[in-house]
mmCIF file of C-alpha atoms in Angstrom:
data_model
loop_
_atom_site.group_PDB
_atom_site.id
_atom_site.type_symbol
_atom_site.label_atom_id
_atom_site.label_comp_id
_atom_site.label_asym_id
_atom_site.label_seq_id
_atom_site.Cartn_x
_atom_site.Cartn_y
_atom_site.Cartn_z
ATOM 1 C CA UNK A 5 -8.304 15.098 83.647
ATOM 2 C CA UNK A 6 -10.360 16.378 86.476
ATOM 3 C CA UNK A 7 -14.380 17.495 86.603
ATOM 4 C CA UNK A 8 -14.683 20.712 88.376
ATOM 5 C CA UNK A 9 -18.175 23.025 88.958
ATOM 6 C CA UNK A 10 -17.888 26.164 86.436
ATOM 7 C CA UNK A 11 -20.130 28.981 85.714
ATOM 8 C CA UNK A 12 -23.117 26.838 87.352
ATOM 9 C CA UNK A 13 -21.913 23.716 85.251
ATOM 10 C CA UNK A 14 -20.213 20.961 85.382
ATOM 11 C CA UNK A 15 -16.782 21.581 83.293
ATOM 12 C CA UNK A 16 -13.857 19.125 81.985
ATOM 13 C CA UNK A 17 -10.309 20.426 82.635
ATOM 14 C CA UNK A 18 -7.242 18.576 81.376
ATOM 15 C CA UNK A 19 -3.624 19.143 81.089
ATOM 16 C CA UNK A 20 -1.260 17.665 78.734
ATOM 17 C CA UNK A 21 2.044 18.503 77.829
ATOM 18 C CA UNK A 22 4.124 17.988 74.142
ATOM 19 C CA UNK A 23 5.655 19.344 71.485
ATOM 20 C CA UNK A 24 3.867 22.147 69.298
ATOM 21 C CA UNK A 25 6.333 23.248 66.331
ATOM 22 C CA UNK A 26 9.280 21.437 68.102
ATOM 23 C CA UNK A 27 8.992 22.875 71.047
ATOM 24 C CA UNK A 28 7.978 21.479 74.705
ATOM 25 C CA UNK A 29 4.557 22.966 75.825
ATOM 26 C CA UNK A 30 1.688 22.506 78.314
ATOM 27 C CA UNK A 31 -1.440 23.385 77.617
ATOM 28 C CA UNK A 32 -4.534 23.211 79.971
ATOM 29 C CA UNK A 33 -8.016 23.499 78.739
ATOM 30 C CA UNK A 34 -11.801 23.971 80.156
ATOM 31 C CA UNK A 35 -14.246 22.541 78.485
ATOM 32 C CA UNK A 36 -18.227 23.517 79.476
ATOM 33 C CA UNK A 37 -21.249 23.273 77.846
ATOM 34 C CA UNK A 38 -24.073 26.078 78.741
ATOM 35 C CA UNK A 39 -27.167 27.751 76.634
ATOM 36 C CA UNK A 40 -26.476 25.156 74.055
ATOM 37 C CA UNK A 41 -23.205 26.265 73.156
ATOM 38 C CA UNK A 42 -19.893 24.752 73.898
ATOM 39 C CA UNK A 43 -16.930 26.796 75.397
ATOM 40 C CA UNK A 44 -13.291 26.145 75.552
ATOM 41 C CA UNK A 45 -11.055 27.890 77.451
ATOM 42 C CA UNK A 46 -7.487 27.238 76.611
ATOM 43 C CA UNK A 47 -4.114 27.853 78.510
ATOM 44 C CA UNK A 48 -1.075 27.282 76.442
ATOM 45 C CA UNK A 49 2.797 27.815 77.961
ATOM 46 C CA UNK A 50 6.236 26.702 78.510
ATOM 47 C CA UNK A 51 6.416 23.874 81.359
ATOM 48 C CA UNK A 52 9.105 26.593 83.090
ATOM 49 C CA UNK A 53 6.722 29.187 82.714
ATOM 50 C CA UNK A 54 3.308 27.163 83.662
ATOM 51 C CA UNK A 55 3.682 27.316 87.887
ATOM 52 C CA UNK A 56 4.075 31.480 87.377
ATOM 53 C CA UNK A 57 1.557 31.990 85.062
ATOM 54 C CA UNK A 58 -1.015 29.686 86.337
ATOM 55 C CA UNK A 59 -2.502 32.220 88.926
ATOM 56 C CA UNK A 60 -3.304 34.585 85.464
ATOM 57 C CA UNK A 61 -4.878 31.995 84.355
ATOM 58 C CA UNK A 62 -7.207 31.228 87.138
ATOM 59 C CA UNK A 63 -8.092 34.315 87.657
ATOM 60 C CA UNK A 64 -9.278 34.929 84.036
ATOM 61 C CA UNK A 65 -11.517 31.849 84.572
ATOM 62 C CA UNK A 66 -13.081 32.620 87.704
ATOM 63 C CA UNK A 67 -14.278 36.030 85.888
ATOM 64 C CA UNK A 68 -15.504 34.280 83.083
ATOM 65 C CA UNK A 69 -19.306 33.816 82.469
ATOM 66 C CA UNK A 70 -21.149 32.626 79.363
ATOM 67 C CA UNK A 71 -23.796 34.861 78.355
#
């Protein structure tokens, strides 16, 4: 669980991993609260797959903006 600046805001990102439907998974979320609404931006994958597919991932939040 880190803090990290987002969209002019402080944001919450954690990453956990577990089982969804018997099956291993990591999932990574941002949480951030701006013009009184709450977002959550969440990142769900196979641990084998997470290192690749984390770039895609950070990409699509550094082009995200709330309204």
């Amino acid at each position: 669980k880190r803090r990290r600046p987002f969209d002019g805001r402080e944001g919450l990102e954690v990453e956990i991993e577990g089982k969804l439907d018997g099956v291993l998974t990591r999932i990574r979320s941002l949480v951030y609260k701006k013009n009184h609404c709450s977002y959550t931006i969440t990142f769900i994958s196979l641990p084998q797959n997470l290192e690749r597919d984390k770039p895609a991932f950070e990409k699509f939040i550094l082009g995200f903006a709330a309204p």
